[in-house]
Coordinates of C-alpha atoms in Angstrom, one line a residue:
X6 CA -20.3 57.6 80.6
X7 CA -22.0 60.1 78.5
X8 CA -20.9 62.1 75.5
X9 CA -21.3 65.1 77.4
X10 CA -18.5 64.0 79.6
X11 CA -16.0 64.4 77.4
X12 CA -14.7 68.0 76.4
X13 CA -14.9 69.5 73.3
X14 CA -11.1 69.7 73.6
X15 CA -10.7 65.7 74.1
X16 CA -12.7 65.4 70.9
X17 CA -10.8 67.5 69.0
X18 CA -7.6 65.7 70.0
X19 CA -8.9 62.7 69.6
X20 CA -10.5 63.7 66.0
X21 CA -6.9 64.6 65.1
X22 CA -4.9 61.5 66.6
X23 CA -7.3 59.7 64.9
X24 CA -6.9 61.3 61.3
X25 CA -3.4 61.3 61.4
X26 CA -3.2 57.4 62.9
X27 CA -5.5 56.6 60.1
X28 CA -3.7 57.9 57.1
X29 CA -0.6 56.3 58.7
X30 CA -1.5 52.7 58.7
X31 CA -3.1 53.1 55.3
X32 CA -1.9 50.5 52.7
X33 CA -2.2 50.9 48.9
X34 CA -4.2 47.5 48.6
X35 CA -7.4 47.0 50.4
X36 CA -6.3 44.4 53.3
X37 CA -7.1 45.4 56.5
X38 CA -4.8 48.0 57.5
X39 CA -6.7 50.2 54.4
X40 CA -10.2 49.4 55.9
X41 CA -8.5 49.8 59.3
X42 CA -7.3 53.4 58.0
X43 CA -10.6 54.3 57.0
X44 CA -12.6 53.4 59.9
X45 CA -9.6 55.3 62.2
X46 CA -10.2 58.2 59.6
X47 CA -14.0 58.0 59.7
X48 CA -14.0 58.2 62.9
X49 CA -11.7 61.1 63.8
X50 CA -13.5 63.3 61.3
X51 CA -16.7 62.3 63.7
X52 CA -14.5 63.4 66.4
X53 CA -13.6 66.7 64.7
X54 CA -17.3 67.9 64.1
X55 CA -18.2 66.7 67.6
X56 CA -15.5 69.4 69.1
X57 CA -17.8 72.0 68.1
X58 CA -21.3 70.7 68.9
X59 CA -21.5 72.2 72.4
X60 CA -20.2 75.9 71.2
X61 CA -22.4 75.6 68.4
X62 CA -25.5 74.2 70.3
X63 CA -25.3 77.1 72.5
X64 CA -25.1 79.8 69.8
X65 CA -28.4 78.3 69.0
X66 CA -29.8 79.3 72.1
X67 CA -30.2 76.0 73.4
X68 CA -28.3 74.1 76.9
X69 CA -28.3 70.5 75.2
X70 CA -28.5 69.1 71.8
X71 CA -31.9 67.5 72.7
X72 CA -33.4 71.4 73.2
X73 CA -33.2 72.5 69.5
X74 CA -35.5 71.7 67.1
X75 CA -35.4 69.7 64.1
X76 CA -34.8 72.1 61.7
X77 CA -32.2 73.7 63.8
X78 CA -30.7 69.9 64.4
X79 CA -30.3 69.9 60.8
X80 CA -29.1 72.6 59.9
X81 CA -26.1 72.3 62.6
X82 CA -25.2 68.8 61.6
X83 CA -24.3 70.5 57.9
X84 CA -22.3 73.0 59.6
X85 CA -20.6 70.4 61.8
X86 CA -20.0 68.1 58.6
X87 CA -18.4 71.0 57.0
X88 CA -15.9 72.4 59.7
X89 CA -15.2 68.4 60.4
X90 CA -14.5 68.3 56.4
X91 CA -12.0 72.0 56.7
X92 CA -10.4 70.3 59.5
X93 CA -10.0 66.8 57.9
X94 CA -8.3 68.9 55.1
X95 CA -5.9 70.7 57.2
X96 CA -4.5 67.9 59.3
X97 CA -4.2 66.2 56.2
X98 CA -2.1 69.0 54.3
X99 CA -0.4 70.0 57.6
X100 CA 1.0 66.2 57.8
X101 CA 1.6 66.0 54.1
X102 CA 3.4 69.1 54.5
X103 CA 5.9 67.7 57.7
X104 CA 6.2 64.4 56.1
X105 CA 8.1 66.6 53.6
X106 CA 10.0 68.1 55.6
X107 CA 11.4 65.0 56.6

């Protein structure tokens, strides 16, 4: 199986299942659940910025990842870190928020 198997939708669900399972299970001292919760966390913000790699690799001009140069690598894994960061912050506030509600 290849990355390029899975949809940029299935990422993005799984980026968010993941963020939201990982603030769940996270304890206030640092046993395993906490590391657990950060891994499940570190993860799903992977997944987030991985949603957007194929619509953003072919804005580039290019078919695959592999096709764009370095520089152009580069500068797309900053913009992929940053919209994984936004949505991080949303899920987290959107949660927070019906956690609240509750």
């Amino acid at each position: 199986m290849d990355v390029s198997d899975v949809s940029a939708t299935q990422r993005l669900v799984l980026g968010i299942v993941l963020v939201v399972v990982g603030s769940a299970i996270g304890q206030p001292n640092l046993g395993l659940m906490t590391r657990l919760s950060a891994l499940a966390t570190g993860l799903g913000i992977g997944f987030l910025g991985a949603a957007f790699e194929p619509p953003l690799t072919n804005a580039l001009g290019a078919q695959q990842w592999s096709e764009l140069s370095t520089v152009k690598q580069t500068a797309a894994l900053f913009v992929l870190a940053v919209i994984a960061l936004v949505l991080w912050f949303t899920v987290t506030l959107g949660q927070s928020a019906l956690v609240a509600a509750l």
